[in-house]
Amino acid sequence: MRYSVTIADRTVQVDLSGNRVLVEGRPVAAELHTVPGTPLRQLAEPGHTTTFAMTRTADGWRLLHRGEVWDAEVVDERTRQLREMTGGSSGTGGRHVVTAPMPGLVLRVEVEPGAEIEAGRGLVVLEAMKMENELTSPVAGAVTAVHVSPGDAVDKGTPLVEVSGEP
Amino acid sequence: MRYSVTIADRTVQVDLSGNRVLVEGRPVAAELHTVPGTPLRQLAEPGHTTTFAMTRTADGWRLLHRGEVWDAEVVDERTRQLREMTGGSSGTGGRHVVTAPMPGLVLRVEVEPGAEIEAGRGLVVLEAMKMENELTSPVAGAVTAVHVSPGDAVDKGTPLVEVSGEP
Amino acid sequence: MAECPSAIVKRVLIANRGEIACRIIRACHEEDLEAVAVYSEADRQSPHVHLADTAVEIGPAPSKESYLVAEKIIGAARDAGADAIHPGYGFLAERAHFAQLVEQNGLTFIGPPATAIRAMGEKTEARRRMEAAGVPIIPGSGEAVASADDAHAVAQQVGYPIMLKAAAGGGGKGMRRVDGRSDLDSAFRAATSEATTAFGDGAVYVEKLLDRPRHVEIQILADRFGNTLHVGERECSVQRRHQKLIEEAPSPAVNVDLRLAMGEAAVRAAAAVGYLSAGTVEFLLAPGDVFYFLEMNTRLQVEHPVTELVYGVDIVREQLRIAAGEPTTLPGRPMRPRGHAIECRITSEDPFNKFLPATGHISFVRTPSGPGVRWDGGIEAGNDVGVYYDPLLAKVIAWGETRDRAIRRMRRALDELVIVGVPTSQPFHRRVMDDAAFGSGDYDIGYLETHGERLLETRLDDGALERAAVAAALAEHEARGATCGVARNGPAQDGSAWLRAARLHGLR
Amino acid sequence: MAECPSAIVKRVLIANRGEIACRIIRACHEEDLEAVAVYSEADRQSPHVHLADTAVEIGPAPSKESYLVAEKIIGAARDAGADAIHPGYGFLAERAHFAQLVEQNGLTFIGPPATAIRAMGEKTEARRRMEAAGVPIIPGSGEAVASADDAHAVAQQVGYPIMLKAAAGGGGKGMRRVDGRSDLDSAFRAATSEATTAFGDGAVYVEKLLDRPRHVEIQILADRFGNTLHVGERECSVQRRHQKLIEEAPSPAVNVDLRLAMGEAAVRAAAAVGYLSAGTVEFLLAPGDVFYFLEMNTRLQVEHPVTELVYGVDIVREQLRIAAGEPTTLPGRPMRPRGHAIECRITSEDPFNKFLPATGHISFVRTPSGPGVRWDGGIEAGNDVGVYYDPLLAKVIAWGETRDRAIRRMRRALDELVIVGVPTSQPFHRRVMDDAAFGSGDYDIGYLETHGERLLETRLDDGALERAAVAAALAEHEARGATCGVARNGPAQDGSAWLRAARLHGLR
């Protein structure tokens, strides 16, 4: 099986067909060992051993290593090809729904439907864990919907504002 | 269900019929809560909370609490009655097989078949973890069999010596 | 007050949760005192409940219905037969009314007298008292201002920029920086609104904003025998929105003379309000060794461990002794710090997402340990992190012979720490330990503003990227194979293909 | 030797496993050195492998085929590009041949010169040297005795009881107490046989046995700049079969004057063999402050952390510095201890079954933490404890302002510690912390013999019995219900019976 692994917008091809490991076509002597009953996994390569704590995410794996954290999207070749054919992409165009990252209370709504905004523009201020947290737009574009009002209590994942990204 | 729980040769009757807890017939307001994914369990009683680490053993539970360790044999009423009828007991009579408590090397055998011995008499000296460990007889009685010789490598559980206990 | 009869303290209720409840329970056990925990419905399985000798449920998860209800705490103390209450920090710790209620119910409050809490809690009143006691204060309005215009009038005297601050507050809530008249109206409204929400009192006052000062605070201990002692300073300038993130002792900016001067000022501040128990006098330290009184925290401080490590004292133990009418064990003369200590607050906040608080189920924890590392934790595997409380999960504290050694040790400890299940501030701390600006010791309260963006850039060199990608691919491959339960490379002809596959994937 | 060129040390191979390998890897990382672990087939998943920057497999589980094979260690160092080797304790640490081999291969040995190891390793030779250097030695044969008769002749001069000791040995192996002529033959045979097995050399010598002395040892550090310094004493009298179980610093039996006298004797001992790096001179301390040289351990000691905590030094860091040709960071003058530290060795030995070594799979570990507690561990959940190595799993070290405080803190730490899966020595230690004889500080190497039986009696008061029984019954009830998957109390008529049952049994 061949996998495309994307971490921080950089993609690496890993081919695991036939009990070898090829990274971008280059053979690598790597083994992964698990500590039973824990998320700890040890990647052993000649001259280097790396221990990760690894957990599954919706689209791959989260890796913790020496205080750093990386989210790896792992896509097998077939799925990637399907995606390419159907034109799915992760660009900045299209509809973006900003949802509540945690349960909280809406304190302020800082945009109105129709507003043209820059990426990073504040959308909603949410109070959670006694702190005010401003949620911002991931993209530049137009506000197409505002779903909440000040005083609303929202659960994690509640859609707050929709932004139509510039293509 | 009613249970006989024996710890360190003392037995307590615990009756859990009908969602109540009776200890020796006395009602007790006790609840047991588990920390998910851990062996930690919390016994909550009015005015007292006790946290145990608990694991199953062959005949009940091992409980760890503040540096102490207790092995609890838990027998339900039916099993206990059956045992009483069939005369099963845990006395010192009968055949006792002394087995190797860990893998090791037999250094010396200190008894011969037929010997009359006291409880605590040394039987076999086993080398394990670089230490010499003398295994002793749990009961007074007669040595009925010696299964090993000096120089034998033995696994955990290997029968070493059999002693017929005084009734 | 030496004639004051000793209170009997045998069973202490800790009116708190999380790491500080664990810290206080440990101190109780080391003093042969029984510890009573309280817990909300969300906290039944929290570590503080496990460590205590008994635990009392005090209501639903929201603090307003549990940890903040003074009557429930008092009731729990009575039910559990406690004779004293330690409030920890936050929650009811700085509510004078609560301290009073505890004493009225015949229980011992492990903290300062209600009068001292009240005197320091009302910020403009505290300013006046400090001024009278000869403690340097920041130029400002001295009392609450009624409007933005009034604030502007004061600002014209002391000069912009200014700071608006909640008169009833503390902990960074109800505070706003104002750079000029044009910002003032909105800032005044925001500060008043936040102060009303947080403290039930919207009054705000004006202080001159110092240009990038350092936040340096002095630990105080006062007993009933007339000893009011200072126990060195803590440097707390690494902050985000006035919330401390990293603290250290001693401060890289404080020498022996300055320590003595600040210590003596702090003692005057504490003595001026008849202080007892542990407390902290916060100062802003400006260039030229000029320092100004900021506020006094009339309670145990989150960052107390760094002081404990360099002075070899146990501040919670001192609190327990003082509450029981015993003298402090500290020498009367100024103590000398040994080595250096740093604390990193591990919170359930995602540094790569503007430190947004996060929730989750903690499935695995590997705590750092070994030489010079202290873990003051409030979580264990199996716990849920919810939305109801402060996001502080645990504190990592490192001691070293020098500041450089303490930083290296903290770096090593943060390398070891693993928390699975919720994003934490750990990566931020780890990067600060590598940062030259922090390493130099020459930083101020603008540290995060100046360096935060750079510190939190994506960091992934080619080698790390490749290793992480290979690990993720192998894990995915294994997970898919294990799910299907069939050989992935065609039918096995003999055992060896299986063996190789098993070896490759770390199956046992 | 100050003209000796500095060795380049960038990448250190640790020729050990378990807690001491972890301890040394941590020190390397704190000094910006890379750490190379070695592991046998049994240790692939051990914590020291996870902590290191790279790890090299060196063979099958038995140490004779892995950790004890000098050539494999050297080969691993070459393969991994290491430039220095730290031997830890045990295994190859005190093999002069190994130290020599390391240097011959162009690598730096982090420890004393082979000549010093050899001089101290041959016990009768060491005795002669110590005598010449003015270090007090125990009266005895001075050299190996050829037979039981020869041993008897010496015994008649110095008086029974005597001790037979392996000339090549240490660590309690090949040692036998002899109370009179009648015991001598069998003891001589046993000691000779054990010495042959352990050291490949059956030579034994005779020493007068002191009446219940204390075991007190002095920590030494020596660098290439002519500094040979003593860093206080450790009290190690709680032993079982000459294996230390509990150590503390300072010793309750040592005052400032005695500390200086013993320290200076230890420095003479080290200097007499041209010592470098960290080492320990062990003494027997008899009433009246009389002390005798016992042996010198030419390596890092298991119990080094108690010294680190009271003197604020990092002994492994000093070893790394000294090996790299740097001077020690310690002051030349005698240092003063601050507070008190105690170490308990947590081993996989069952104290209720004659401390028999036990094996098992560790499924859960809760490490103690909080103020004043250090955990130097070599195990984590998921590890197997096998038969191949020393049973030491981890060390709990507690620091307190006074000895009494350190004991209370250790008690608290042992209350927190949970290891599930293998019996450990934890209950023994926990009980010692409550023991008045230990608490008084007035104990000697007969402590365990005198108090062991009493300490290890079954302890279970009525309340604890009842609570444990109820917990076991409820857990059993729940487990049976979960296994059967049916309601235990007849068919549920509505949801509430299930709810009650769930609440009762702690299901979520």
JSON list of C-alpha atoms in Angstrom, two decimals, chain B residues 1 3 5 7-8 10 12 14 16 18-19 23 26 30-32 36 38-39 41 43 45 48 50 52-56 61 63-64 66-70 72 74 76 101-103 129-133 135-136 156, chain D residues 173 194 241 243 352 354 356-359 364 386-387 389 391 414-415 418-420 426-427 430-431 458-460 462 465-480 489 500 503-506 508:
[
{"chain": "B", "resi": 1, "resn": "MET", "atom": "CA", "xyz": [-25.52, -12.73, 45.91]},
{"chain": "B", "resi": 3, "resn": "TYR", "atom": "CA", "xyz": [-19.89, -13.58, 49.22]},
{"chain": "B", "resi": 5, "resn": "VAL", "atom": "CA", "xyz": [-14.25, -12.73, 51.46]},
{"chain": "B", "resi": 7, "resn": "ILE", "atom": "CA", "xyz": [-8.08, -11.79, 53.69]},
{"chain": "B", "resi": 8, "resn": "ALA", "atom": "CA", "xyz": [-5.12, -12.86, 55.81]},
{"chain": "B", "resi": 10, "resn": "ARG", "atom": "CA", "xyz": [-9.98, -13.62, 58.36]},
{"chain": "B", "resi": 12, "resn": "VAL", "atom": "CA", "xyz": [-16.02, -11.39, 56.17]},
{"chain": "B", "resi": 14, "resn": "VAL", "atom": "CA", "xyz": [-20.71, -9.54, 52.34]},
{"chain": "B", "resi": 16, "resn": "LEU", "atom": "CA", "xyz": [-25.03, -7.85, 47.89]},
{"chain": "B", "resi": 18, "resn": "GLY", "atom": "CA", "xyz": [-31.10, -6.55, 46.26]},
{"chain": "B", "resi": 19, "resn": "ASN", "atom": "CA", "xyz": [-28.82, -3.57, 45.67]},
{"chain": "B", "resi": 23, "resn": "VAL", "atom": "CA", "xyz": [-21.48, -6.69, 56.01]},
{"chain": "B", "resi": 26, "resn": "ARG", "atom": "CA", "xyz": [-25.05, -4.97, 59.02]},
{"chain": "B", "resi": 30, "resn": "ALA", "atom": "CA", "xyz": [-20.85, 1.82, 50.24]},
{"chain": "B", "resi": 31, "resn": "GLU", "atom": "CA", "xyz": [-20.36, 2.50, 46.56]},
{"chain": "B", "resi": 32, "resn": "LEU", "atom": "CA", "xyz": [-17.49, 1.41, 44.35]},
{"chain": "B", "resi": 36, "resn": "PRO", "atom": "CA", "xyz": [-12.03, 4.40, 33.47]},
{"chain": "B", "resi": 38, "resn": "THR", "atom": "CA", "xyz": [-7.24, 2.10, 35.18]},
{"chain": "B", "resi": 39, "resn": "PRO", "atom": "CA", "xyz": [-7.28, -0.46, 38.01]},
{"chain": "B", "resi": 41, "resn": "ARG", "atom": "CA", "xyz": [-11.36, 1.93, 42.33]},
{"chain": "B", "resi": 43, "resn": "LEU", "atom": "CA", "xyz": [-14.85, 2.84, 47.81]},
{"chain": "B", "resi": 45, "resn": "GLU", "atom": "CA", "xyz": [-18.62, 5.43, 52.45]},
{"chain": "B", "resi": 48, "resn": "HIS", "atom": "CA", "xyz": [-14.49, 7.89, 54.40]},
{"chain": "B", "resi": 50, "resn": "THR", "atom": "CA", "xyz": [-10.66, 4.59, 50.16]},
{"chain": "B", "resi": 52, "resn": "PHE", "atom": "CA", "xyz": [-7.64, 0.77, 45.92]},
{"chain": "B", "resi": 53, "resn": "ALA", "atom": "CA", "xyz": [-5.75, -0.47, 42.90]},
{"chain": "B", "resi": 54, "resn": "MET", "atom": "CA", "xyz": [-7.49, -3.77, 42.20]},
{"chain": "B", "resi": 55, "resn": "THR", "atom": "CA", "xyz": [-6.63, -6.68, 39.94]},
{"chain": "B", "resi": 56, "resn": "ARG", "atom": "CA", "xyz": [-8.16, -10.11, 39.57]},
{"chain": "B", "resi": 61, "resn": "TRP", "atom": "CA", "xyz": [-8.82, -9.85, 44.00]},
{"chain": "B", "resi": 63, "resn": "LEU", "atom": "CA", "xyz": [-5.94, -4.89, 46.55]},
{"chain": "B", "resi": 64, "resn": "LEU", "atom": "CA", "xyz": [-3.22, -2.27, 46.88]},
{"chain": "B", "resi": 66, "resn": "ARG", "atom": "CA", "xyz": [-1.30, 3.14, 50.58]},
{"chain": "B", "resi": 67, "resn": "GLY", "atom": "CA", "xyz": [1.67, 0.85, 50.23]},
{"chain": "B", "resi": 68, "resn": "GLU", "atom": "CA", "xyz": [-0.06, -2.23, 51.63]},
{"chain": "B", "resi": 69, "resn": "VAL", "atom": "CA", "xyz": [-1.17, -5.23, 49.60]},
{"chain": "B", "resi": 70, "resn": "TRP", "atom": "CA", "xyz": [-3.95, -7.67, 50.45]},
{"chain": "B", "resi": 72, "resn": "ALA", "atom": "CA", "xyz": [-8.80, -11.33, 48.99]},
{"chain": "B", "resi": 74, "resn": "VAL", "atom": "CA", "xyz": [-13.84, -14.19, 47.15]},
{"chain": "B", "resi": 76, "resn": "ASP", "atom": "CA", "xyz": [-19.89, -17.00, 46.58]},
{"chain": "B", "resi": 101, "resn": "PRO", "atom": "CA", "xyz": [8.58, -19.20, 42.29]},
{"chain": "B", "resi": 102, "resn": "MET", "atom": "CA", "xyz": [10.70, -17.91, 39.40]},
{"chain": "B", "resi": 103, "resn": "PRO", "atom": "CA", "xyz": [12.94, -19.35, 36.70]},
{"chain": "B", "resi": 129, "resn": "MET", "atom": "CA", "xyz": [18.53, -12.64, 39.64]},
{"chain": "B", "resi": 130, "resn": "LYS", "atom": "CA", "xyz": [22.08, -13.31, 40.87]},
{"chain": "B", "resi": 131, "resn": "MET", "atom": "CA", "xyz": [20.88, -14.11, 44.37]},
{"chain": "B", "resi": 132, "resn": "GLU", "atom": "CA", "xyz": [20.71, -17.41, 46.15]},
{"chain": "B", "resi": 133, "resn": "ASN", "atom": "CA", "xyz": [17.19, -18.05, 47.38]},
{"chain": "B", "resi": 135, "resn": "LEU", "atom": "CA", "xyz": [12.90, -22.36, 49.36]},
{"chain": "B", "resi": 136, "resn": "THR", "atom": "CA", "xyz": [11.40, -23.78, 52.53]},
{"chain": "B", "resi": 156, "resn": "LYS", "atom": "CA", "xyz": [8.62, -20.77, 37.06]},
{"chain": "D", "resi": 173, "resn": "LYS", "atom": "CA", "xyz": [28.65, -11.77, 47.34]},
{"chain": "D", "resi": 194, "resn": "GLU", "atom": "CA", "xyz": [30.05, -18.07, 45.76]},
{"chain": "D", "resi": 241, "resn": "ARG", "atom": "CA", "xyz": [22.04, -9.86, 53.11]},
{"chain": "D", "resi": 243, "resn": "GLN", "atom": "CA", "xyz": [22.07, -5.45, 49.92]},
{"chain": "D", "resi": 352, "resn": "PHE", "atom": "CA", "xyz": [6.15, -11.15, 52.72]},
{"chain": "D", "resi": 354, "resn": "LYS", "atom": "CA", "xyz": [11.43, -13.71, 52.22]},
{"chain": "D", "resi": 356, "resn": "LEU", "atom": "CA", "xyz": [11.97, -13.66, 46.85]},
{"chain": "D", "resi": 357, "resn": "PRO", "atom": "CA", "xyz": [12.44, -12.06, 43.44]},
{"chain": "D", "resi": 358, "resn": "ALA", "atom": "CA", "xyz": [9.23, -12.02, 41.44]},
{"chain": "D", "resi": 359, "resn": "THR", "atom": "CA", "xyz": [8.44, -11.60, 37.77]},
{"chain": "D", "resi": 364, "resn": "PHE", "atom": "CA", "xyz": [-0.20, 0.06, 35.69]},
{"chain": "D", "resi": 386, "resn": "GLY", "atom": "CA", "xyz": [11.94, -10.82, 33.92]},
{"chain": "D", "resi": 387, "resn": "VAL", "atom": "CA", "xyz": [14.45, -12.98, 35.73]},
{"chain": "D", "resi": 389, "resn": "TYR", "atom": "CA", "xyz": [18.50, -8.65, 35.83]},
{"chain": "D", "resi": 391, "resn": "PRO", "atom": "CA", "xyz": [15.28, -6.62, 40.74]},
{"chain": "D", "resi": 414, "resn": "LEU", "atom": "CA", "xyz": [4.84, 5.52, 49.36]},
{"chain": "D", "resi": 415, "resn": "ASP", "atom": "CA", "xyz": [1.12, 5.98, 50.00]},
{"chain": "D", "resi": 418, "resn": "VAL", "atom": "CA", "xyz": [1.01, 2.07, 42.87]},
{"chain": "D", "resi": 419, "resn": "ILE", "atom": "CA", "xyz": [2.69, -0.70, 40.85]},
{"chain": "D", "resi": 420, "resn": "VAL", "atom": "CA", "xyz": [0.32, -3.33, 39.51]},
{"chain": "D", "resi": 426, "resn": "GLN", "atom": "CA", "xyz": [6.97, -1.10, 48.76]},
{"chain": "D", "resi": 427, "resn": "PRO", "atom": "CA", "xyz": [5.06, -2.46, 51.80]},
{"chain": "D", "resi": 430, "resn": "ARG", "atom": "CA", "xyz": [6.07, 1.91, 54.00]},
{"chain": "D", "resi": 431, "resn": "ARG", "atom": "CA", "xyz": [6.22, 0.14, 57.34]},
{"chain": "D", "resi": 458, "resn": "THR", "atom": "CA", "xyz": [0.19, -9.15, 58.88]},
{"chain": "D", "resi": 459, "resn": "ARG", "atom": "CA", "xyz": [-1.36, -5.77, 59.51]},
{"chain": "D", "resi": 460, "resn": "LEU", "atom": "CA", "xyz": [-5.03, -5.40, 58.92]},
{"chain": "D", "resi": 462, "resn": "ASP", "atom": "CA", "xyz": [-10.97, -4.31, 61.47]},
{"chain": "D", "resi": 465, "resn": "LEU", "atom": "CA", "xyz": [-10.44, -5.59, 56.59]},
{"chain": "D", "resi": 466, "resn": "GLU", "atom": "CA", "xyz": [-14.08, -4.65, 56.20]},
{"chain": "D", "resi": 467, "resn": "ARG", "atom": "CA", "xyz": [-13.42, -2.03, 53.55]},
{"chain": "D", "resi": 468, "resn": "ALA", "atom": "CA", "xyz": [-11.16, -4.30, 51.53]},
{"chain": "D", "resi": 469, "resn": "ALA", "atom": "CA", "xyz": [-13.72, -7.11, 51.78]},
{"chain": "D", "resi": 470, "resn": "VAL", "atom": "CA", "xyz": [-16.56, -4.87, 50.62]},
{"chain": "D", "resi": 471, "resn": "ALA", "atom": "CA", "xyz": [-14.47, -3.55, 47.72]},
{"chain": "D", "resi": 472, "resn": "ALA", "atom": "CA", "xyz": [-13.50, -7.08, 46.68]},
{"chain": "D", "resi": 473, "resn": "ALA", "atom": "CA", "xyz": [-17.10, -8.30, 46.86]},
{"chain": "D", "resi": 474, "resn": "LEU", "atom": "CA", "xyz": [-18.42, -5.34, 44.88]},
{"chain": "D", "resi": 475, "resn": "ALA", "atom": "CA", "xyz": [-15.70, -5.73, 42.24]},
{"chain": "D", "resi": 476, "resn": "GLU", "atom": "CA", "xyz": [-16.40, -9.46, 41.99]},
{"chain": "D", "resi": 477, "resn": "HIS", "atom": "CA", "xyz": [-20.12, -8.82, 41.71]},
{"chain": "D", "resi": 478, "resn": "GLU", "atom": "CA", "xyz": [-19.56, -6.25, 38.97]},
{"chain": "D", "resi": 479, "resn": "ALA", "atom": "CA", "xyz": [-17.12, -8.48, 37.11]},
{"chain": "D", "resi": 480, "resn": "ARG", "atom": "CA", "xyz": [-19.54, -11.40, 37.15]},
{"chain": "D", "resi": 489, "resn": "ASN", "atom": "CA", "xyz": [-31.38, -9.09, 40.26]},
{"chain": "D", "resi": 500, "resn": "ARG", "atom": "CA", "xyz": [-29.24, 2.02, 40.60]},
{"chain": "D", "resi": 503, "resn": "ARG", "atom": "CA", "xyz": [-24.47, 3.74, 40.23]},
{"chain": "D", "resi": 504, "resn": "LEU", "atom": "CA", "xyz": [-23.68, 1.07, 42.78]},
{"chain": "D", "resi": 505, "resn": "HIS", "atom": "CA", "xyz": [-21.00, -0.45, 40.65]},
{"chain": "D", "resi": 506, "resn": "GLY", "atom": "CA", "xyz": [-19.43, 2.60, 39.24]},
{"chain": "D", "resi": 508, "resn": "ARG", "atom": "CA", "xyz": [-20.24, 5.17, 33.75]}
]
